[in-house]
Amino acid sequence: MNAANAMNHVRIVEVGPRDGLQNEKQRISTETKLALIRKLAAAGLKDIEATSFVSPKWVPQMADHAEVMAGLPSGAEFPGVNYPVLTPNLKGFEAAVAAGAKEVAVFAAASEAFSRKNINCSIAESIARFEPILAAAQAAGVRVRGYISCVVGCPYEGAIAPQAVAEVAWRLRDLGCHEVSLGDTIGIGNPASVARMLEAVAARVPMAQLAGHYHDTYGLGTANVHASYQMGVRVFDSSVAGLGGCPYARGATGNVATEDIVWLLHGLGATTGVDLDALVDCGAWISAKLGRESGSRVARALLARRG
C-alpha cells in the first residue's frame, strides 16, 4: 500500500458478534455466532470482536465465550484476521488468554454516574482495576484496546465535557492501551459535538491511536463517522446490520451499521478492504436469523434494488 492509499485506508472493527448480540433476549447458538464471524471474515473484515469474557450472570448471551474462541477460523482460513475480546477484569483476562485471545479490550466511561451504574465503581477505580490487566498483558504479549463510554452525553449526567473524555483517554493510553475507542453510547452526538470532543482528545492522544464508536439513535451515526474521518480518524467500530445497543441507555438504538459506513467511506474515496455486497448478504442472513429487518439503510436499499 503506497503512502497516498495508506492515508485514505480505514480499518473497521466489526463489533457485531459481541456488542451487537450481547443484549439479545433470544438465545443465539454458538454455531450461529461462529457462522456470523466466518461470513464477516469472508467479506473482508480484519478485526472482528468475537465475544466477551464477562460473568454469565450479567451477560448470559456471552456464556459460551470459550466455545466461540475454540471454534474461530484458523489463520490459514482467513489470514490476518484479528479476533479481540472484551475483558472487564483480571479474571476475565486470564480466562481469555487461556482460551487463546491475542487482543483484549477494557472499558471505562467519561461519566462518573454511568461508570457507577455500568460497572459499579468510579472512573478512577475502574482504571485502577485495569493496571494488573495491562501488566499481565504486557508480560503475555497480548494487545489491549481501551473503550470509553458516553464521550458526548450520558443518560444520567447529560452533556459530557470534552476535557473529561480527553483525561480518560490519556489515562488509558498511559496505562498501555494501543488504541482508544470513543463511544457515543446513547447516540446523542452530532458532527459539531463529536468534533469538539475529538479536538480535545487529540490534544492528549495521537489521532492515529483513536477510533470512533458511534450509535445511530438520532440517525447521525454515519454523519459522525464523516466528521471524524475529515478530522483524521481512520479507525471506526461498527456492527453489521446495525445490531446492538446499550442496556443502560433507555431508547438507544444500535451501533452504526457496518454496511452504512462502508458505503460512505467508499464514496469518500477511502479503502476498507470490505466487499460491500458480501457484507450486505451477511447482514441479511443474521437479520433473518434474529427475525427482524436489517438496521442498515444502505443494505435495505441495495437489497430492494436487487429485487
C-alpha atoms as one frame of an Amber mdcrd trajectory, in Angstrom:
protein
   0.000   0.000   0.000   1.542   3.318  -1.066   1.572   6.407   1.146  -1.435
   8.029  -0.551  -3.559   4.901  -0.183  -2.438   4.438   3.409  -3.688   7.928
   4.232  -7.146   7.007   2.938  -7.361   3.478   4.321  -9.864   2.945   7.117
  -9.730  -0.009   9.485 -13.156  -1.166  10.578 -13.541  -3.006  13.876 -16.643
  -5.165  13.485 -18.359  -5.472  16.864 -21.493  -7.325  15.778 -20.700 -10.765
  17.229 -20.094  -9.258  20.672 -21.574  -5.790  21.120 -24.267  -6.469  18.562
 -25.525  -9.728  20.053 -24.836  -9.418  23.771 -28.210  -7.943  24.719 -30.384
 -10.179  22.543 -33.115 -11.816  24.621 -33.388 -14.928  22.476 -30.618 -17.475
  22.868 -28.212 -17.404  19.944 -26.334 -20.631  19.402 -22.572 -20.860  19.323
 -22.876 -22.239  15.796 -24.747 -19.135  14.644 -22.164 -16.837  16.231 -19.306
 -18.694  14.558 -21.112 -18.695  11.201 -21.571 -14.921  11.536 -17.874 -14.461
  12.283 -16.911 -16.536   9.240 -19.234 -14.566   6.960 -17.786 -11.298   8.252
 -14.230 -12.522   7.678 -15.178 -13.712   4.195 -16.491 -10.206   3.453 -13.001
  -8.849   4.127 -13.219  -7.578   7.716  -9.893  -7.964   9.501 -10.868  -7.027
  13.076 -13.885  -8.915  14.409 -14.766  -8.637  18.086 -15.611 -12.249  18.854
 -17.020 -12.437  22.374 -16.846 -11.172  25.943 -15.303 -12.825  28.994 -17.786
 -11.464  31.482 -19.836 -13.273  34.082 -22.759 -15.208  32.535 -24.814 -13.804
  35.413 -24.539 -10.322  33.899 -24.355 -11.162  30.185 -25.823 -14.646  29.643
 -25.623 -14.297  25.856 -21.822 -14.434  26.101 -21.689 -17.516  28.378 -20.253
 -19.595  25.521 -17.127 -17.431  25.173 -14.698 -20.355  25.482 -16.623 -22.363
  22.880 -16.629 -19.405  20.494 -12.884 -18.982  20.871 -12.314 -22.696  20.288
 -14.339 -22.560  17.073 -12.792 -19.460  15.493 -11.453 -19.830  11.959  -7.810
 -20.734  11.629  -5.233 -18.277  10.384  -4.912 -20.390   7.261  -8.620 -19.987
   6.509  -8.647 -16.205   6.940  -5.071 -14.870   7.125  -4.509 -11.653   9.041
  -7.873 -11.569  10.804  -7.820 -10.442  14.433 -10.427 -11.573  16.977 -10.338
  -9.266  20.034 -12.489  -9.988  23.087 -13.835  -7.887  25.953 -12.373  -8.489
  29.423 -13.729  -6.421  32.353 -11.282  -7.652  34.991  -8.167  -9.751  35.606
 -10.172 -12.955  35.981 -11.779 -12.374  32.601  -8.408 -11.520  31.078  -6.841
 -14.721  32.359  -9.734 -16.783  31.010  -9.493 -15.030  27.652  -5.771 -15.666
  27.322  -6.256 -19.307  28.349  -8.807 -19.553  25.540  -6.304 -18.188  23.027
  -7.070 -14.453  22.869  -4.322 -12.311  21.329  -6.054  -8.973  21.909  -8.439
  -7.865  24.643 -10.423  -4.740  25.390 -11.127  -2.968  28.670 -13.867  -0.400
  29.142 -14.182   2.810  31.119 -16.582   5.744  30.966 -16.252   9.505  30.739
 -19.257   9.851  33.071 -18.998   9.113  36.795 -22.698   8.261  37.027 -22.542
   5.883  34.060 -19.414   4.227  35.439 -21.151   3.513  38.728 -24.329   2.254
  37.038 -22.479   0.157  34.472 -19.553  -1.351  36.395 -20.322  -0.296  39.974
 -17.248   1.854  40.574 -15.861   5.322  39.917 -13.834   6.189  36.833 -10.635
   6.255  38.900 -11.438   2.892  40.435 -12.179   1.372  37.041  -8.825   2.497
  35.670  -7.041   1.191  38.754  -8.624  -2.198  38.042  -7.029  -2.166  34.600
  -3.470  -1.832  35.903  -2.962  -5.556  36.639  -4.600  -6.434  33.307  -2.201
  -4.200  31.375   0.760  -5.567  33.319  -0.277  -9.166  32.672  -0.996  -8.372
  29.015   2.442  -6.881  28.513   4.047  -9.962  30.057   1.963 -12.264  27.837
   2.412 -10.259  24.643  -1.326  -9.527  24.404  -2.507  -6.208  22.983  -5.057
  -4.171  24.921  -7.596  -1.774  23.481  -9.470   0.742  25.606 -13.126   1.689
  25.264 -14.646   4.881  26.665 -18.423   5.149  27.016 -20.506   8.329  26.995
 -17.970  10.529  25.206 -20.607  13.076  24.170 -23.543  12.573  26.506 -24.721
  10.416  29.398 -28.267   9.212  30.183 -27.748  10.298  33.806 -25.467  13.363
  33.648 -26.387  14.897  30.308 -23.631  16.538  28.256 -20.067  15.401  28.952
 -17.192  17.880  28.873 -14.677  17.070  26.106 -11.819  17.551  28.574 -13.239
  14.782  30.754 -13.088  12.416  27.787  -9.552  13.527  26.985  -8.416  12.797
  30.539  -9.766   9.243  30.497  -8.327   8.613  27.033  -4.916   9.825  28.153
  -5.012   7.610  31.225  -5.870   4.538  29.183  -3.088   5.236  26.714  -0.692
   5.927  29.566  -1.510   2.509  31.022  -0.547   0.891  27.724  -3.676   0.663
  25.575  -2.549   0.654  21.950  -5.819   2.263  20.836  -8.727   4.078  22.465
 -12.239   3.737  21.076 -14.500   6.718  21.758 -18.091   5.595  22.247 -21.170
   7.784  21.842 -23.134   5.265  23.874 -26.554   6.896  23.659 -26.089   8.192
  20.125 -26.704  11.814  21.061 -23.679  13.218  19.248 -23.723  15.334  16.116
 -20.827  16.379  13.878 -20.231  19.568  15.894 -20.216  17.930  19.342 -18.162
  14.991  18.076 -15.629  17.390  16.527 -15.275  19.296  19.822 -14.717  16.050
  21.664 -12.166  14.779  19.142 -10.262  18.057  19.180  -9.884  17.847  22.959
  -8.907  14.164  22.949  -6.431  14.537  20.065  -4.592  17.176  22.085  -3.758
  14.424  24.604  -3.689  11.235  22.494  -2.454  10.999  18.879  -5.270  10.753
  16.342  -3.649   7.588  14.957  -4.478   5.853  18.241  -8.144   6.863  18.311
 -11.244   5.119  16.984 -14.827   6.313  16.640 -17.672   4.191  18.004 -20.997
   5.835  17.201 -24.601   4.834  17.782 -27.438   5.783  15.477 -30.160   6.840
  17.917 -30.860  10.113  16.089 -29.788   8.882  12.658 -26.447  10.706  12.805
 -24.064   7.780  13.150 -22.754   7.999   9.590 -22.615  11.815   9.784 -20.396
  11.475  12.856 -18.179   8.986  11.028 -17.877  11.505   8.183 -16.938  14.336
  10.548 -14.400  12.142  12.312 -12.889  10.969   9.027 -12.439  14.580   7.945
 -10.579  15.242  11.205  -8.193  12.355  10.571  -9.737   9.367  12.372  -9.004
   6.187  10.399 -10.486   3.512  12.658 -14.205   3.010  13.265 -16.229   0.460
  15.203 -19.489  -0.687  13.659 -21.932  -3.563  13.739 -23.295  -5.500  10.796
 -26.985  -4.704  10.203 -26.776  -2.101  12.979 -27.086  -4.760  15.675 -26.682
  -3.793  19.302 -27.466  -1.090  21.780 -26.876  -0.307  25.423 -28.991  -1.759
  28.255 -28.106   1.209  30.464 -29.272   3.826  27.960 -33.033   3.682  27.508
 -34.119   4.188  23.918 -30.600   3.982  22.472 -30.648   2.139  19.167 -27.894
   0.036  17.741 -24.380   0.730  16.676 -23.947   2.442  13.340 -24.303  -0.244
  10.665 -21.120  -1.514   9.051 -22.836  -1.524   5.647 -23.684   2.177   6.024
 -20.186   3.316   6.892 -18.557   1.141   4.214 -20.877   2.768   1.641 -19.998
   6.208   2.995 -16.255   5.622   3.182 -16.023   4.132  -0.290 -17.935   7.151
  -1.578 -15.361   9.403   0.068 -12.565   7.602  -1.753 -11.381   5.625   1.263
 -10.404   1.974   1.118 -11.629  -0.571   3.672 -10.854  -3.959   2.152 -14.512
  -4.870   2.646 -16.697  -6.412  -0.072 -19.952  -4.476   0.372 -22.125  -6.997
  -1.466 -20.861  -9.859   0.690 -21.367  -7.717   3.786 -24.969  -6.924   2.801
 -25.620 -10.655   2.366 -24.116 -11.304   5.796 -26.322  -8.634   7.386 -29.420
 -10.029   5.687 -28.545 -13.514   6.927 -28.111 -12.563  10.599 -31.186 -10.316
  10.485 -33.247 -13.258   9.217 -31.814 -15.441  11.982 -32.962 -12.856  14.518
 -36.341 -12.430  12.863 -36.037  -8.741  12.039 -35.264  -6.296   9.276 -31.710
  -5.065   8.925 -30.948  -1.818  10.711 -28.802  -0.712   7.765 -30.392   1.823
   5.432 -27.814   1.039   2.773 -28.441  -2.702   2.982 -32.208  -2.246   2.688
 -31.757  -0.017  -0.371 -29.308  -2.374  -2.082 -31.438  -5.421  -1.359 -34.504
  -3.616  -2.754 -32.539  -2.733  -5.880 -31.671  -6.390  -6.356 -35.396  -7.151
  -6.274
